[in-house]
Coordinates of C-alpha atoms in Angstrom, one line a residue:
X897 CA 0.0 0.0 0.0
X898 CA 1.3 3.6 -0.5
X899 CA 0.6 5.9 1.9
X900 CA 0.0 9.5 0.6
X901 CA 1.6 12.4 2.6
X902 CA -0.6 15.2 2.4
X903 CA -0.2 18.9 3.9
X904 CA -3.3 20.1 5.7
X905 CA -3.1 23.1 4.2
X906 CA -5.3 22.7 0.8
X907 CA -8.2 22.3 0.1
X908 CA -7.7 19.0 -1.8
X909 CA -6.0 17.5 0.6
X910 CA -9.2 17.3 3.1
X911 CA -11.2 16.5 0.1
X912 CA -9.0 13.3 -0.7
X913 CA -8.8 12.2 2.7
X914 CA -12.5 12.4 3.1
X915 CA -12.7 10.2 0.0
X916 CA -10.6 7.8 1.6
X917 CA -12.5 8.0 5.0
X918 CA -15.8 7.9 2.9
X919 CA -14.6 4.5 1.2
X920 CA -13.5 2.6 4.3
X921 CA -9.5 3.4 4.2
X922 CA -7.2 4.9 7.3
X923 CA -6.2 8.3 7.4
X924 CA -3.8 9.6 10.3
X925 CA -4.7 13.7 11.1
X926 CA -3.3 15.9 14.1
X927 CA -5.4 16.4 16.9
X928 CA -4.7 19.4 19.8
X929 CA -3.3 16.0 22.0
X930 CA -1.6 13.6 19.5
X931 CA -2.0 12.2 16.0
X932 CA -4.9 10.2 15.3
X933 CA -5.2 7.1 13.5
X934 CA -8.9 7.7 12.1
X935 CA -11.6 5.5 10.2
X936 CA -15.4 5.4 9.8
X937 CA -16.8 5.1 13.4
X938 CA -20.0 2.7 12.6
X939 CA -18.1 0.3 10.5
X940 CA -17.2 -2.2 12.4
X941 CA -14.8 -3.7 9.4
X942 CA -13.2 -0.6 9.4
X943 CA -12.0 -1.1 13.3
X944 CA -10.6 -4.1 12.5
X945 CA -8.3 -2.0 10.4
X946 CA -7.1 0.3 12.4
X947 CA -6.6 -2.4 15.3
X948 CA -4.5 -4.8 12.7
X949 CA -2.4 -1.6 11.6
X950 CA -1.4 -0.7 15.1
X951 CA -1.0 -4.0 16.2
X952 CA -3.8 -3.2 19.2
X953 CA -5.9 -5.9 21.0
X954 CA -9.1 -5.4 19.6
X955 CA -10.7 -5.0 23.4
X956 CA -9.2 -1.8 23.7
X957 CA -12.0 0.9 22.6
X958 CA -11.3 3.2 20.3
X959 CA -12.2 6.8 20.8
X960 CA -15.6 8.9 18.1
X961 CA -14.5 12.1 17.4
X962 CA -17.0 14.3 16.4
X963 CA -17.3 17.9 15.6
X964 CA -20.5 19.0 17.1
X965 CA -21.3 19.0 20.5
X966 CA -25.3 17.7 19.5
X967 CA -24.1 14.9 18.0
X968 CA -23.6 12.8 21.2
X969 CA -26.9 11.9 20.4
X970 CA -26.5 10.2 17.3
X971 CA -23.6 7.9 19.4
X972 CA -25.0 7.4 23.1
X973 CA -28.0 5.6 24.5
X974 CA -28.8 8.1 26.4
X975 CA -26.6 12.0 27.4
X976 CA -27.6 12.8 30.9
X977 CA -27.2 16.5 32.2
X978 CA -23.6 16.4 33.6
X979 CA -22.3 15.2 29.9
X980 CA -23.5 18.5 28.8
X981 CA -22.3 20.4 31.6
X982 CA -19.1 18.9 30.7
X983 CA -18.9 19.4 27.0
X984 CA -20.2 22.8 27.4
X985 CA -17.1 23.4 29.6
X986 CA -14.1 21.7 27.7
X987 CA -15.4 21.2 24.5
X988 CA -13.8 21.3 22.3
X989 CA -10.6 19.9 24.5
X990 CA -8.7 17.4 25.5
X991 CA -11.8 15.3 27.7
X992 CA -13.7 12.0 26.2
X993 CA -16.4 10.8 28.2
X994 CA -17.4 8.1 28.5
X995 CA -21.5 6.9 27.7
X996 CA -23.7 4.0 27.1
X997 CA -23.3 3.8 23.1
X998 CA -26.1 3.4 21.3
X999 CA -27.0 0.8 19.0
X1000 CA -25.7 1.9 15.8
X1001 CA -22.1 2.2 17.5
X1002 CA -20.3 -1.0 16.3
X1003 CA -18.8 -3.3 19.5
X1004 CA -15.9 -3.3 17.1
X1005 CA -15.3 0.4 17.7
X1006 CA -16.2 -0.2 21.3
X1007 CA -13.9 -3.4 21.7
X1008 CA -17.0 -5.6 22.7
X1009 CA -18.3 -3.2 25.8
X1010 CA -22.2 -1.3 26.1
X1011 CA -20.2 2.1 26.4
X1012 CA -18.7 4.3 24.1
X1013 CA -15.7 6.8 24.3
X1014 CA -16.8 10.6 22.4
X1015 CA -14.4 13.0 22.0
X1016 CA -14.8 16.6 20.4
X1017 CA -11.2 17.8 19.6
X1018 CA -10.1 21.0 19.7
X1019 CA -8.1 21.1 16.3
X1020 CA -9.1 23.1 12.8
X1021 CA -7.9 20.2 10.6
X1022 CA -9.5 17.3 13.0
X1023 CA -12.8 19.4 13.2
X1024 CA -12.2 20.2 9.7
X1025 CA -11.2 16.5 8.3
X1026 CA -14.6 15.3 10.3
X1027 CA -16.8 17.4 8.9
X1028 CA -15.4 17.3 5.3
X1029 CA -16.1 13.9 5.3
X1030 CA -19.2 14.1 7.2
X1031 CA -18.6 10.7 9.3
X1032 CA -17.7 10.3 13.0
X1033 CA -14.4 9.0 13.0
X1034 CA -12.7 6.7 15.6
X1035 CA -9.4 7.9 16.0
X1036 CA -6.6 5.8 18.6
X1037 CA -3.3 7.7 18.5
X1038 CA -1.5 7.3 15.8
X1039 CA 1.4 5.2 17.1
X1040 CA 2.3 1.4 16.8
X1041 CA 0.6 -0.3 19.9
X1042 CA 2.6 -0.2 22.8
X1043 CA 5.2 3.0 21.5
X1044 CA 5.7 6.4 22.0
X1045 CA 2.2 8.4 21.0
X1046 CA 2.7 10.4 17.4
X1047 CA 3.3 14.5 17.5
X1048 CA 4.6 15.1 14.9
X1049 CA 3.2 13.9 11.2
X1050 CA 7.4 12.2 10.6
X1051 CA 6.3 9.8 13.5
X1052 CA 3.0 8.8 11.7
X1053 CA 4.9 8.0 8.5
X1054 CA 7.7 6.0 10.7
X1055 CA 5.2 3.8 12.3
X1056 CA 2.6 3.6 9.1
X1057 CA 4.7 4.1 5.7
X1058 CA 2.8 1.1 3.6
X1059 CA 0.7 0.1 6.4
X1060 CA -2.3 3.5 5.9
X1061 CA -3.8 5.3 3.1
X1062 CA -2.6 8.9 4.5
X1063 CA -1.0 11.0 6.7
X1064 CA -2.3 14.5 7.0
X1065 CA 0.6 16.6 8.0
X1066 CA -0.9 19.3 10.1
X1067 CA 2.6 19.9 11.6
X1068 CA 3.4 19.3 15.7
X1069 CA 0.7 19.2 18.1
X1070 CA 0.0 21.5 21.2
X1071 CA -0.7 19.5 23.7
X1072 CA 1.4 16.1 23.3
X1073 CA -0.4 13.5 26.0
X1074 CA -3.9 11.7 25.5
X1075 CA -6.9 13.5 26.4
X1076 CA -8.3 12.4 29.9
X1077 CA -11.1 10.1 29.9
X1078 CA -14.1 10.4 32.1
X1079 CA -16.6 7.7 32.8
X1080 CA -20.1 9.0 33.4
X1081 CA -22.1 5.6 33.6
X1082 CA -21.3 5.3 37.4
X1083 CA -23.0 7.5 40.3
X1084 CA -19.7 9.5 40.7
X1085 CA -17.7 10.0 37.8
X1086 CA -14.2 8.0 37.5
X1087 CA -11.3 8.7 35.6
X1088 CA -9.9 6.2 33.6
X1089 CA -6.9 8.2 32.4
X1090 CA -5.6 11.3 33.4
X1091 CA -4.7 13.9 30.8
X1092 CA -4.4 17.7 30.2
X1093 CA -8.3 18.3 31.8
X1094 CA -7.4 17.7 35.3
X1095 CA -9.0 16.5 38.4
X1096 CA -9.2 19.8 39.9
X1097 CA -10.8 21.1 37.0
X1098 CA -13.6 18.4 36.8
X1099 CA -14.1 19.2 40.2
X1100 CA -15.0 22.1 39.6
X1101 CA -17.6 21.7 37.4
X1102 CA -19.4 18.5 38.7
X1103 CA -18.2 18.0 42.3
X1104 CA -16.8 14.7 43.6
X1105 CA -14.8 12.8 41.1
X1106 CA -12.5 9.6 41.9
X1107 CA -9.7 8.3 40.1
X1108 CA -9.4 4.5 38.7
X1109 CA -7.6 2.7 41.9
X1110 CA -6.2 0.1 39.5
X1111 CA -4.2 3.2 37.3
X1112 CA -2.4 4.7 40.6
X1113 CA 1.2 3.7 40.6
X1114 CA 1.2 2.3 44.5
X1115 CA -1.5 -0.6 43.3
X1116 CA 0.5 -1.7 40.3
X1117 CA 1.3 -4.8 42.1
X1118 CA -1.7 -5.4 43.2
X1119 CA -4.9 -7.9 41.5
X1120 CA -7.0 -4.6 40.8
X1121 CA -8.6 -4.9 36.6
X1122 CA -8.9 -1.1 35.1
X1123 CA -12.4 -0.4 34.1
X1124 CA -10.6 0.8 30.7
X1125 CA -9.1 -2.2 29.2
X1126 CA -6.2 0.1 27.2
X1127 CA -4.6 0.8 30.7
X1128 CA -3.9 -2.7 31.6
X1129 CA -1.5 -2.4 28.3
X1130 CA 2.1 -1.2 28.6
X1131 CA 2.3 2.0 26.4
X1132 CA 4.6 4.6 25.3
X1133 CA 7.8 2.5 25.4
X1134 CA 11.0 3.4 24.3
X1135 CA 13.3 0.7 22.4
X1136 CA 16.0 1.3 25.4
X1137 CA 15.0 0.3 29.2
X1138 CA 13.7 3.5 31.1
X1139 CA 14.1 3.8 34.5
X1140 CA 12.7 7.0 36.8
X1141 CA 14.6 7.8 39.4
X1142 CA 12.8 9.6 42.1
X1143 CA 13.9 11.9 45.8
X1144 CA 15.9 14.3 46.5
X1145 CA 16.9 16.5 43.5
X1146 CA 20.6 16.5 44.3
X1147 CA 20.6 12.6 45.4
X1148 CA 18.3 11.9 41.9
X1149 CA 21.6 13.7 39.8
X1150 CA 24.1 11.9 41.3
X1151 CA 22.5 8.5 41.0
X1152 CA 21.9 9.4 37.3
X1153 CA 25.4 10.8 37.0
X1154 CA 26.6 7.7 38.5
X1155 CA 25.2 5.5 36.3
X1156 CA 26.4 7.4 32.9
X1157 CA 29.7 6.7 34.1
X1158 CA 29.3 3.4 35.2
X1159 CA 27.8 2.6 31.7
X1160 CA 30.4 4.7 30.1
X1161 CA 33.4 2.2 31.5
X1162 CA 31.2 -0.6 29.9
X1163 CA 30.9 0.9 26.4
X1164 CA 27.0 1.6 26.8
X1165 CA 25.5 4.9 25.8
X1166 CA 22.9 6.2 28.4
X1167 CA 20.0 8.8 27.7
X1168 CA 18.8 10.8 30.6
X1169 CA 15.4 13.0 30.1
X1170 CA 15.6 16.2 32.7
X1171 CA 14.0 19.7 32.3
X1172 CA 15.9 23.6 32.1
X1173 CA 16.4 23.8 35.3
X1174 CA 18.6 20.5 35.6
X1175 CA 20.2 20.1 32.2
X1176 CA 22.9 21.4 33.3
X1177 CA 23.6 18.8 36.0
X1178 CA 24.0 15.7 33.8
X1179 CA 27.7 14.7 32.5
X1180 CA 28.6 12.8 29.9
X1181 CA 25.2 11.2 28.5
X1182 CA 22.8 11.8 25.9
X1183 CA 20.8 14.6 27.9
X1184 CA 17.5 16.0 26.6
X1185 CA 15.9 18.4 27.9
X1186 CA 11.5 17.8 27.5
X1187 CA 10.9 21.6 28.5
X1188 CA 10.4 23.6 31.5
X1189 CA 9.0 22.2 35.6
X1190 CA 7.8 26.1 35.5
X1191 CA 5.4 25.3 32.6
X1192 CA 4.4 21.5 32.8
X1193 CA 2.3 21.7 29.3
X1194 CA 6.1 21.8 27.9
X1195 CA 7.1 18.9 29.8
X1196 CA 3.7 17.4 28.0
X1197 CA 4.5 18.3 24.6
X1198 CA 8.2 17.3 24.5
X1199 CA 7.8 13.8 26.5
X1200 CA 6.9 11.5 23.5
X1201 CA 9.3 13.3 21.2
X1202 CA 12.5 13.0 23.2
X1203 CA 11.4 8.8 23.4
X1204 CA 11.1 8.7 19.8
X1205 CA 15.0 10.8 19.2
X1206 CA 16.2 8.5 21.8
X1207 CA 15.2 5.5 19.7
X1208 CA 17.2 7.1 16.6
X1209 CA 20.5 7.7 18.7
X1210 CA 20.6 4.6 19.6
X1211 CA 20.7 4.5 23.6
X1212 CA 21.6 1.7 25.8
X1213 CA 19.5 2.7 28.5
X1214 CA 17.0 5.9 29.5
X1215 CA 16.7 7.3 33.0
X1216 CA 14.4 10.0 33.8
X1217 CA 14.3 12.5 36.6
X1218 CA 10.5 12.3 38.5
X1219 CA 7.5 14.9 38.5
X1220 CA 5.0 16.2 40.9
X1221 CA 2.4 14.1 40.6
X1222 CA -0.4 17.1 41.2
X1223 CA -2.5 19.0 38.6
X1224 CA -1.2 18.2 35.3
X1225 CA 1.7 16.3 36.5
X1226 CA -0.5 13.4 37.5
X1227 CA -0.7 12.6 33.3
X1228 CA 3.0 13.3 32.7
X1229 CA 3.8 11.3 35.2
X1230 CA 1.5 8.1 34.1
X1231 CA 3.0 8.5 30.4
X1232 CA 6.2 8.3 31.8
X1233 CA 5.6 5.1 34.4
X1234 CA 4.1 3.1 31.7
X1235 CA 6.7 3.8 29.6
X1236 CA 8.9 2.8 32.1
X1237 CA 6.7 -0.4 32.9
X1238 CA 6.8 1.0 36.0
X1239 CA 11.1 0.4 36.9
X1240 CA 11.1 3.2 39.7
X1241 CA 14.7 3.2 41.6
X1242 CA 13.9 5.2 44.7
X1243 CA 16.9 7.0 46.0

């Protein structure tokens, strides 16, 4: 298969990815979070696709994007009041909910379960590309299953070249993590994945919320099943073994320091990921800096693109300076743990 690069900035290009969208096929587009990997919502053939092309386990839902607000209707059972509250409040933006789909939904698109995930993104060419085509389209991120999320369109075409129809190069994305996704179908709302809309902010809007026990880092070890099936998947992975190293600042930089040298003596090249404030601290390994702990939507929007370059250099081994894990730094921070399938040194 060739897969056509296309910029998303003419008119035929929406019109020919439509087409393909129209006709079944896979087009990848940029969204304000990541890259989506999109296809016609209510074809249930067409979610085989996209789970085949990204190597996903087909009981991991994929998420409807849509570009009206109204049309929750056309894709839930049923919209109570707080959905609406919600949408009204971060839609578009970075929050899927989760609803009792209704019965034209596909249990391919929903990976076998009653509910569906609806998201309204807050990006001209997704907005654009979804009403072009005039489908809902069910969009995972745009990644091989189990690597780094897609920010860019040149990580698209390194994970899909031959294996899509197109790639719609809208250039790097805002945001760079997931959305968050809320589940309304229980009496208090949980989340089932922690993103850019945080806790706090839900809070504010509905009152009590509670977070998935089986997603916090202290149960990993325990028997608890996550209500969404894609979190009991490792994700984001580098190619290298990443480890965060968490405590003290000054005790976190001399572990790390420590072992770059010790890997130096063996030959092995090391990749540490710290922020401005620290880069300066690190000697003699592949150092990148994934933005600023002043601004955590630049730690965000650099995380998966420093795993990708670190894939390309060719590292031995990754270690990673911590985050709080308050506000938005609860998301970086469960990116960066299931990355590092959880490999925590504590110093």
């Amino acid at each position: 298969m060739e897969t056509k690069i296309r910029k998303a900035d003419r008119k035929e290009s929406f019109q020919e990815a439509a087409k393909i969208l129209q006709q079944g096929g896979l087009v990848a587009f940029p969204t304000e979070t990541v890259y989506g990997l999109g296809g016609n919502a209510l074809d249930g053939e067409v979610a085989k696709k996209i789970y085949e092309a990204k190597g996903r386990p087909a009981d991991n839902p994929l998420i409807v994007h849509i570009a009206k607000k109204r049309e929750l209707l056309a894709l839930a059972e049923y919209v109570p009041e707080r959905a609406w509250i919600l949408a009204e409040h971060f839609w578009p933006g970075p929050l899927t909910m989760i609803l009792p789909k209704s019965k034209k939904v596909p249990y391919g698109t929903t990976g076998g379960l009653e509910t569906v995930a609806v998201r309204m993104p807050n990006h001209p060419v997704a907005l654009r590309l979804i009403q072009e085509s005039g489908i809902y389209i069910a969009a995972p991120s745009a990644n091989i299953s189990g690597r780094p999320s897609a920010t860019m369109a040149e990580h698209v075409i390194e994970d899909f070249q031959g294996r899509i129809d197109m790639v719609l190069d809208g250039g790097m994305v805002n945001m760079g993590i997931e959305s968050t996704v809320l589940d309304l179908t229980e009496e208090v709302p949980v989340i089932l994945r922690p993103g850019c809309v945080t806790k706090e902010m839900l809070e504010e809007v509905l009152g009590e919320i509670v977070t998935d026990q089986a997603i916090l880092p202290e149960n990993k070890d325990k028997p608890l099943q996550p209500k969404a099936p894609g979190m009991k998947y490792k994700h984001y992975a580098p190619k290298a073994e990443l480890t965060i190293v968490t405590g003290e600042a000054e005790k976190v930089q001399q572990t790390i320091n420590q072992r770059i040298t010790d890997n130096l003596d063996k030959g092995l090249k090391t990749g540490v990921i710290t922020t401005v404030e620290n880069q300066e601290m690190y000697v003699g390994g592949v150092v990148r800096c994934i933005g600023s702990r002043e601004e955590e939507g630049t730690i965000a929007r650099g995380l998966y693109k420093v795993l990708r370059e670190f894939d390309h250099l060719q590292v031995d081994c990754i270690y990673a300076e911590s985050f709080i894990e308050d506000s938005m730094g609860e998301a970086i921070m469960n990116r960066l743990q299931k990355a590092a399938g959880y490999a925590i040194l504590q110093v």
